[in-house]
PDB file of C-alpha atoms in Angstrom:
ATOM      1  CA  ALA A 156     -14.497 -15.791 -13.060  1.00  0.00           C
ATOM      2  CA  GLN A 157     -12.363 -13.567 -10.684  1.00  0.00           C
ATOM      3  CA  SER A 158     -12.749  -9.923 -10.477  1.00  0.00           C
ATOM      4  CA  VAL A 159     -11.106  -6.853  -8.980  1.00  0.00           C
ATOM      5  CA  SER A 160     -13.042  -3.718  -7.409  1.00  0.00           C
ATOM      6  CA  GLN A 161     -11.590  -0.402  -6.837  1.00  0.00           C
ATOM      7  CA  HIS A 162     -14.233   1.516  -4.662  1.00  0.00           C
ATOM      8  CA  ASN A 163     -13.011   5.058  -5.813  1.00  0.00           C
ATOM      9  CA  HIS A 164     -12.941   6.340  -9.476  1.00  0.00           C
ATOM     10  CA  HIS A 165     -10.945   9.991  -8.704  1.00  0.00           C
ATOM     11  CA  VAL A 166      -9.755  10.551  -5.261  1.00  0.00           C
ATOM     12  CA  ILE A 167      -9.022  14.310  -4.861  1.00  0.00           C
ATOM     13  CA  LEU A 168      -6.546  14.997  -1.650  1.00  0.00           C
ATOM     14  CA  SER A 169      -4.289  17.980  -0.664  1.00  0.00           C
ATOM     15  CA  GLU A 170      -0.662  17.506   0.253  1.00  0.00           C
ATOM     16  CA  ALA A 171       0.117  15.556   3.607  1.00  0.00           C
ATOM     17  CA  ALA A 172      -3.271  14.234   3.867  1.00  0.00           C
ATOM     18  CA  SER A 173      -3.873  10.258   4.594  1.00  0.00           C
ATOM     19  CA  LEU A 174      -4.756   8.145   1.640  1.00  0.00           C
ATOM     20  CA  GLU A 175      -6.631   5.044   1.508  1.00  0.00           C
ATOM     21  CA  LEU A 176      -7.717   3.133  -1.668  1.00  0.00           C
ATOM     22  CA  GLY A 177      -9.968   0.467  -1.179  1.00  0.00           C
ATOM     23  CA  CYS A 178      -9.690  -2.834  -3.453  1.00  0.00           C
ATOM     24  CA  ASN A 179     -11.928  -6.043  -3.040  1.00  0.00           C
ATOM     25  CA  TYR A 180     -11.579  -8.978  -5.215  1.00  0.00           C
ATOM     26  CA  SER A 181     -13.908 -11.966  -5.592  1.00  0.00           C
ATOM     27  CA  TYR A 182     -11.712 -15.043  -5.533  1.00  0.00           C
ATOM     28  CA  GLY A 183     -11.936 -16.867  -2.018  1.00  0.00           C
ATOM     29  CA  GLY A 184      -8.831 -19.327  -2.664  1.00  0.00           C
ATOM     30  CA  THR A 185      -5.043 -18.641  -2.511  1.00  0.00           C
ATOM     31  CA  VAL A 186      -4.339 -15.235  -3.977  1.00  0.00           C
ATOM     32  CA  ASN A 187      -1.349 -13.198  -5.127  1.00  0.00           C
ATOM     33  CA  LEU A 188      -2.266  -9.420  -4.726  1.00  0.00           C
ATOM     34  CA  PHE A 189      -0.544  -6.324  -5.993  1.00  0.00           C
ATOM     35  CA  TRP A 190      -0.952  -2.195  -6.260  1.00  0.00           C
ATOM     36  CA  TYR A 191       0.804  -0.824  -9.473  1.00  0.00           C
ATOM     37  CA  VAL A 192       0.970   2.639 -10.307  1.00  0.00           C
ATOM     38  CA  GLN A 193       0.860   4.583 -13.086  1.00  0.00           C
ATOM     39  CA  TYR A 194       2.177   8.141 -13.431  1.00  0.00           C
ATOM     40  CA  PRO A 195       0.876  10.295 -16.189  1.00  0.00           C
ATOM     41  CA  GLY A 196       2.302   9.242 -19.891  1.00  0.00           C
ATOM     42  CA  GLN A 197       4.174   6.202 -18.092  1.00  0.00           C
ATOM     43  CA  HIS A 198       4.230   2.313 -17.753  1.00  0.00           C
ATOM     44  CA  LEU A 199       2.987   0.587 -14.748  1.00  0.00           C
ATOM     45  CA  GLN A 200       5.411   0.261 -11.972  1.00  0.00           C
ATOM     46  CA  LEU A 201       4.836  -2.344  -9.008  1.00  0.00           C
ATOM     47  CA  LEU A 202       4.342  -0.780  -5.658  1.00  0.00           C
ATOM     48  CA  LEU A 203       4.273  -3.789  -3.419  1.00  0.00           C
ATOM     49  CA  LYS A 204       2.734  -6.953  -3.492  1.00  0.00           C
ATOM     50  CA  TYR A 205       1.271  -9.799  -1.026  1.00  0.00           C
ATOM     51  CA  PHE A 206       2.217 -13.792  -1.356  1.00  0.00           C
ATOM     52  CA  SER A 207       1.946 -14.856   1.772  1.00  0.00           C
ATOM     53  CA  GLY A 208       3.070 -14.212   5.642  1.00  0.00           C
ATOM     54  CA  ASP A 209       2.395 -10.895   7.344  1.00  0.00           C
ATOM     55  CA  PRO A 210      -0.341  -9.432   5.909  1.00  0.00           C
ATOM     56  CA  LEU A 211       0.780  -5.718   6.275  1.00  0.00           C
ATOM     57  CA  VAL A 212       2.999  -5.275   3.497  1.00  0.00           C
ATOM     58  CA  LYS A 213       5.184  -2.228   3.130  1.00  0.00           C
ATOM     59  CA  GLY A 214       6.154  -0.795  -0.548  1.00  0.00           C
ATOM     60  CA  ILE A 215       8.098   1.697  -1.916  1.00  0.00           C
ATOM     61  CA  LYS A 216       7.645   5.349  -1.756  1.00  0.00           C
ATOM     62  CA  GLY A 217       5.858   5.041   1.872  1.00  0.00           C
ATOM     63  CA  PHE A 218       2.946   3.118   0.483  1.00  0.00           C
ATOM     64  CA  GLU A 219       1.479   0.109   2.594  1.00  0.00           C
ATOM     65  CA  ALA A 220      -1.194  -2.071   1.957  1.00  0.00           C
ATOM     66  CA  GLU A 221      -3.212  -4.639   4.446  1.00  0.00           C
ATOM     67  CA  PHE A 222      -4.530  -8.176   3.195  1.00  0.00           C
ATOM     68  CA  ILE A 223      -7.701  -8.780   5.346  1.00  0.00           C
ATOM     69  CA  LYS A 224      -8.878 -12.139   4.142  1.00  0.00           C
ATOM     70  CA  SER A 225     -12.168 -12.205   5.439  1.00  0.00           C
ATOM     71  CA  LYS A 226     -12.875  -9.296   3.811  1.00  0.00           C
ATOM     72  CA  PHE A 227     -11.544 -10.384   0.364  1.00  0.00           C
ATOM     73  CA  SER A 228     -10.007  -7.012   0.646  1.00  0.00           C
ATOM     74  CA  PHE A 229      -6.207  -5.483  -0.088  1.00  0.00           C
ATOM     75  CA  ASN A 230      -6.353  -1.651   0.820  1.00  0.00           C
ATOM     76  CA  LEU A 231      -3.653   0.757   0.003  1.00  0.00           C
ATOM     77  CA  ARG A 232      -2.485   2.983   2.510  1.00  0.00           C
ATOM     78  CA  LYS A 233      -0.220   6.309   2.725  1.00  0.00           C
ATOM     79  CA  PRO A 234       0.018   8.245   5.823  1.00  0.00           C
ATOM     80  CA  SER A 235       0.815  11.550   4.029  1.00  0.00           C
ATOM     81  CA  VAL A 236       0.493  12.260   0.306  1.00  0.00           C
ATOM     82  CA  GLN A 237       3.081  14.410  -2.142  1.00  0.00           C
ATOM     83  CA  TRP A 238       1.763  16.243  -5.300  1.00  0.00           C
ATOM     84  CA  SER A 239       4.308  13.547  -6.731  1.00  0.00           C
ATOM     85  CA  ASP A 240       2.077  10.998  -5.528  1.00  0.00           C
ATOM     86  CA  THR A 241      -0.226  12.034  -8.477  1.00  0.00           C
ATOM     87  CA  ALA A 242      -1.044   8.965 -10.592  1.00  0.00           C
ATOM     88  CA  GLU A 243      -3.728   6.201 -11.642  1.00  0.00           C
ATOM     89  CA  TYR A 244      -3.218   3.196  -9.182  1.00  0.00           C
ATOM     90  CA  PHE A 245      -4.547   0.055  -9.934  1.00  0.00           C
ATOM     91  CA  CYS A 246      -5.253  -3.177  -7.814  1.00  0.00           C
ATOM     92  CA  ALA A 247      -4.634  -6.729  -8.973  1.00  0.00           C
ATOM     93  CA  VAL A 248      -4.904 -10.305  -8.194  1.00  0.00           C
ATOM     94  CA  ARG A 249      -2.976 -12.948 -10.148  1.00  0.00           C
ATOM     95  CA  ASP A 250      -5.493 -16.161 -10.311  1.00  0.00           C
ATOM     96  CA  GLN A 251      -4.541 -19.623 -10.326  1.00  0.00           C
ATOM     97  CA  GLY A 252      -3.965 -19.982 -13.942  1.00  0.00           C
ATOM     98  CA  GLY A 253      -1.151 -16.902 -13.893  1.00  0.00           C
ATOM     99  CA  LYS A 254      -3.286 -14.037 -15.040  1.00  0.00           C
ATOM    100  CA  LEU A 255      -3.421 -10.669 -13.384  1.00  0.00           C
ATOM    101  CA  ILE A 256      -6.771  -8.843 -13.204  1.00  0.00           C
ATOM    102  CA  PHE A 257      -7.043  -5.430 -12.680  1.00  0.00           C
ATOM    103  CA  GLY A 258      -9.089  -3.495 -11.129  1.00  0.00           C
ATOM    104  CA  GLN A 259     -10.750  -0.410 -13.146  1.00  0.00           C
ATOM    105  CA  GLY A 260      -7.679   1.804 -11.585  1.00  0.00           C
ATOM    106  CA  THR A 261      -8.076   4.912  -9.194  1.00  0.00           C
ATOM    107  CA  GLU A 262      -7.073   8.453 -10.235  1.00  0.00           C
ATOM    108  CA  LEU A 263      -5.344   9.873  -7.308  1.00  0.00           C
ATOM    109  CA  SER A 264      -4.897  14.032  -7.554  1.00  0.00           C
ATOM    110  CA  VAL A 265      -2.945  15.560  -4.699  1.00  0.00           C
ATOM    111  CA  LYS A 266      -3.273  19.434  -4.702  1.00  0.00           C
ATOM    112  CA  PRO A 267      -0.198  21.263  -3.613  1.00  0.00           C
TER     113      PRO A 267
ATOM    114  CA  ASP B 100      19.708  -0.972 -19.109  1.00  0.00           C
ATOM    115  CA  THR B 101      15.851  -0.916 -19.740  1.00  0.00           C
ATOM    116  CA  ALA B 102      14.259  -3.877 -18.393  1.00  0.00           C
ATOM    117  CA  VAL B 103      11.190  -4.054 -20.660  1.00  0.00           C
ATOM    118  CA  SER B 104      11.345  -2.490 -23.887  1.00  0.00           C
ATOM    119  CA  GLN B 105       8.771  -1.639 -26.669  1.00  0.00           C
ATOM    120  CA  THR B 106       8.871  -0.229 -30.343  1.00  0.00           C
ATOM    121  CA  PRO B 107       7.406   1.807 -31.291  1.00  0.00           C
ATOM    122  CA  LYS B 108       6.221   4.225 -28.911  1.00  0.00           C
ATOM    123  CA  TYR B 109       3.721   5.813 -30.637  1.00  0.00           C
ATOM    124  CA  LEU B 110       1.994   4.288 -34.007  1.00  0.00           C
ATOM    125  CA  VAL B 111      -0.855   6.069 -36.186  1.00  0.00           C
ATOM    126  CA  THR B 112      -2.233   4.163 -38.970  1.00  0.00           C
ATOM    127  CA  GLN B 113      -5.208   4.094 -41.248  1.00  0.00           C
ATOM    128  CA  MET B 114      -7.907   1.650 -40.835  1.00  0.00           C
ATOM    129  CA  GLY B 115      -7.393  -1.547 -42.959  1.00  0.00           C
ATOM    130  CA  ASN B 116      -3.636  -1.552 -42.319  1.00  0.00           C
ATOM    131  CA  ASP B 117      -1.285  -4.213 -40.839  1.00  0.00           C
ATOM    132  CA  LYS B 118       0.926  -3.288 -38.283  1.00  0.00           C
ATOM    133  CA  SER B 119       3.556  -4.672 -35.483  1.00  0.00           C
ATOM    134  CA  ILE B 120       4.574  -4.042 -32.065  1.00  0.00           C
ATOM    135  CA  LYS B 121       7.719  -5.527 -30.882  1.00  0.00           C
ATOM    136  CA  CYS B 122       8.931  -6.176 -27.398  1.00  0.00           C
ATOM    137  CA  GLU B 123      11.884  -7.219 -25.667  1.00  0.00           C
ATOM    138  CA  GLN B 124      13.133  -8.091 -21.984  1.00  0.00           C
ATOM    139  CA  ASN B 125      16.632  -8.517 -20.774  1.00  0.00           C
ATOM    140  CA  LEU B 126      15.685  -9.446 -16.859  1.00  0.00           C
ATOM    141  CA  GLY B 127      15.635 -13.358 -17.987  1.00  0.00           C
ATOM    142  CA  HIS B 128      12.139 -13.875 -17.471  1.00  0.00           C
ATOM    143  CA  ASP B 129      10.600 -17.323 -18.637  1.00  0.00           C
ATOM    144  CA  THR B 130       7.151 -15.435 -19.378  1.00  0.00           C
ATOM    145  CA  MET B 131       5.843 -12.615 -21.243  1.00  0.00           C
ATOM    146  CA  TYR B 132       2.439 -11.108 -21.564  1.00  0.00           C
ATOM    147  CA  TRP B 133       0.237  -8.626 -23.547  1.00  0.00           C
ATOM    148  CA  TYR B 134      -1.916  -6.076 -22.231  1.00  0.00           C
ATOM    149  CA  LYS B 135      -4.544  -3.496 -24.095  1.00  0.00           C
ATOM    150  CA  GLN B 136      -5.268  -0.564 -22.032  1.00  0.00           C
ATOM    151  CA  ASP B 137      -8.448   1.279 -23.022  1.00  0.00           C
ATOM    152  CA  SER B 138      -9.473   4.996 -23.227  1.00  0.00           C
ATOM    153  CA  LYS B 139     -10.972   4.427 -19.773  1.00  0.00           C
ATOM    154  CA  LYS B 140      -7.466   3.043 -18.545  1.00  0.00           C
ATOM    155  CA  PHE B 141      -8.777  -0.475 -18.114  1.00  0.00           C
ATOM    156  CA  LEU B 142      -6.252  -2.784 -18.294  1.00  0.00           C
ATOM    157  CA  LYS B 143      -7.269  -6.519 -19.888  1.00  0.00           C
ATOM    158  CA  ILE B 144      -4.364  -9.202 -20.615  1.00  0.00           C
ATOM    159  CA  MET B 145      -4.613 -10.373 -24.399  1.00  0.00           C
ATOM    160  CA  PHE B 146      -2.081 -13.291 -24.302  1.00  0.00           C
ATOM    161  CA  SER B 147       0.745 -14.723 -22.216  1.00  0.00           C
ATOM    162  CA  TYR B 148       3.932 -16.784 -23.353  1.00  0.00           C
ATOM    163  CA  ASN B 149       5.664 -19.158 -21.067  1.00  0.00           C
ATOM    164  CA  ASN B 150       9.225 -20.404 -22.641  1.00  0.00           C
ATOM    165  CA  LYS B 151       7.907 -19.282 -26.076  1.00  0.00           C
ATOM    166  CA  GLU B 152       4.502 -21.327 -25.577  1.00  0.00           C
ATOM    167  CA  LEU B 153       1.109 -19.708 -25.700  1.00  0.00           C
ATOM    168  CA  ILE B 154      -0.336 -20.395 -21.910  1.00  0.00           C
ATOM    169  CA  ILE B 155      -3.280 -17.548 -22.211  1.00  0.00           C
ATOM    170  CA  ASN B 156      -5.263 -16.455 -25.079  1.00  0.00           C
ATOM    171  CA  GLU B 157      -8.314 -14.417 -23.986  1.00  0.00           C
ATOM    172  CA  THR B 158     -10.921 -13.496 -26.073  1.00  0.00           C
ATOM    173  CA  VAL B 159      -9.356 -11.137 -28.805  1.00  0.00           C
ATOM    174  CA  PRO B 160     -10.021 -11.246 -32.456  1.00  0.00           C
ATOM    175  CA  ASN B 161      -7.880 -13.536 -34.759  1.00  0.00           C
ATOM    176  CA  ARG B 162      -6.668 -10.224 -36.071  1.00  0.00           C
ATOM    177  CA  PHE B 163      -4.098 -10.039 -33.242  1.00  0.00           C
ATOM    178  CA  SER B 164      -1.307 -12.647 -33.656  1.00  0.00           C
ATOM    179  CA  PRO B 165       1.317 -12.866 -30.946  1.00  0.00           C
ATOM    180  CA  LYS B 166       5.029 -14.613 -31.963  1.00  0.00           C
ATOM    181  CA  SER B 167       7.462 -14.891 -29.456  1.00  0.00           C
ATOM    182  CA  PRO B 168      10.588 -16.127 -31.377  1.00  0.00           C
ATOM    183  CA  ASP B 169      12.396 -16.701 -28.317  1.00  0.00           C
ATOM    184  CA  LYS B 170      12.038 -16.231 -24.818  1.00  0.00           C
ATOM    185  CA  ALA B 171      13.328 -12.452 -24.528  1.00  0.00           C
ATOM    186  CA  HIS B 172      10.753 -11.364 -27.406  1.00  0.00           C
ATOM    187  CA  LEU B 173       7.499 -11.356 -27.740  1.00  0.00           C
ATOM    188  CA  ASN B 174       5.629  -9.250 -30.899  1.00  0.00           C
ATOM    189  CA  LEU B 175       2.132  -8.605 -31.511  1.00  0.00           C
ATOM    190  CA  HIS B 176       1.027  -8.429 -35.444  1.00  0.00           C
ATOM    191  CA  ILE B 177      -2.458  -6.851 -35.694  1.00  0.00           C
ATOM    192  CA  ASN B 178      -3.923  -7.392 -39.024  1.00  0.00           C
ATOM    193  CA  SER B 179      -7.027  -5.169 -40.733  1.00  0.00           C
ATOM    194  CA  LEU B 180      -6.677  -2.736 -38.143  1.00  0.00           C
ATOM    195  CA  GLU B 181     -10.317  -1.216 -36.960  1.00  0.00           C
ATOM    196  CA  LEU B 182     -11.068   2.062 -34.833  1.00  0.00           C
ATOM    197  CA  GLY B 183     -11.553   0.321 -31.904  1.00  0.00           C
ATOM    198  CA  ASP B 184      -8.009  -1.032 -31.830  1.00  0.00           C
ATOM    199  CA  SER B 185      -7.125   2.325 -30.664  1.00  0.00           C
ATOM    200  CA  ALA B 186      -5.404   1.876 -27.010  1.00  0.00           C
ATOM    201  CA  VAL B 187      -1.965   1.766 -25.497  1.00  0.00           C
ATOM    202  CA  TYR B 188      -0.476  -1.720 -25.795  1.00  0.00           C
ATOM    203  CA  PHE B 189       1.564  -3.075 -22.545  1.00  0.00           C
ATOM    204  CA  CYS B 190       4.096  -5.707 -22.662  1.00  0.00           C
ATOM    205  CA  ALA B 191       5.043  -7.316 -19.458  1.00  0.00           C
ATOM    206  CA  SER B 192       7.215 -10.103 -18.233  1.00  0.00           C
ATOM    207  CA  SER B 193       7.897 -12.305 -15.084  1.00  0.00           C
ATOM    208  CA  HIS B 194       9.649 -15.154 -13.673  1.00  0.00           C
ATOM    209  CA  SER B 195       6.947 -17.658 -13.722  1.00  0.00           C
ATOM    210  CA  HIS B 196       4.347 -16.520 -11.712  1.00  0.00           C
ATOM    211  CA  TYR B 197       6.052 -13.401  -9.752  1.00  0.00           C
ATOM    212  CA  GLU B 198       5.318 -10.023  -9.960  1.00  0.00           C
ATOM    213  CA  GLN B 199       5.135  -8.640 -13.739  1.00  0.00           C
ATOM    214  CA  TYR B 200       7.306  -5.851 -15.001  1.00  0.00           C
ATOM    215  CA  PHE B 201       6.142  -3.597 -17.331  1.00  0.00           C
ATOM    216  CA  GLY B 202       7.270  -1.903 -20.750  1.00  0.00           C
ATOM    217  CA  PRO B 203       6.604   1.727 -21.389  1.00  0.00           C
ATOM    218  CA  GLY B 204       3.683   1.097 -23.762  1.00  0.00           C
ATOM    219  CA  THR B 205       2.784   1.695 -27.363  1.00  0.00           C
ATOM    220  CA  ARG B 206       0.154   4.063 -28.166  1.00  0.00           C
ATOM    221  CA  LEU B 207      -1.724   2.935 -31.415  1.00  0.00           C
ATOM    222  CA  THR B 208      -4.128   5.213 -32.833  1.00  0.00           C
ATOM    223  CA  VAL B 209      -6.214   3.903 -35.839  1.00  0.00           C
ATOM    224  CA  THR B 210      -7.719   6.497 -38.356  1.00  0.00           C
TER     225      THR B 210
END
């Protein structure tokens, strides 16, 4: 079965630090990949997605992610985080049946 | 102009009761979903409907029954509530298999 693994459970950074959150998935076929963000007490919002084409995708709020097929990875990056980026981040892959499989989430805390 | 809305936002009830959560989307999407987010924030799909037809039905107790009266609505009815049902339930919608848009969630607490 398809699975998604996020390397870090909790990441703590100071403002202006660079961010990289790891995500690996298990399926070797064609995949659609997503990063969602959940701010405290709120619903999930789509940060960015990869369907095909350029493996470096840019999303909202300065986030980007790189799809590396050989490594089954889709890591999320941001060059300089802000306090307002404090949230839970979820990587997800859509399988061929249309199901969205989520990773366990990474809590990001940004210290002002 | 809320895209995906859910009611109620909070639901506190006793074990053994039956409750429903409603979901509506005004995005014109043809596919809707129910997810459960547990206390550790792990998200797992429960059901998915496409054009009012059930297409995904994960291993969920029979006490949970989704109903889709039309493409814009997907309700979740839960019978004989148990303590372990306490969670946040998210509704989502999408156009076919494209990105999913999530509702605000319903925090269910069973006492």
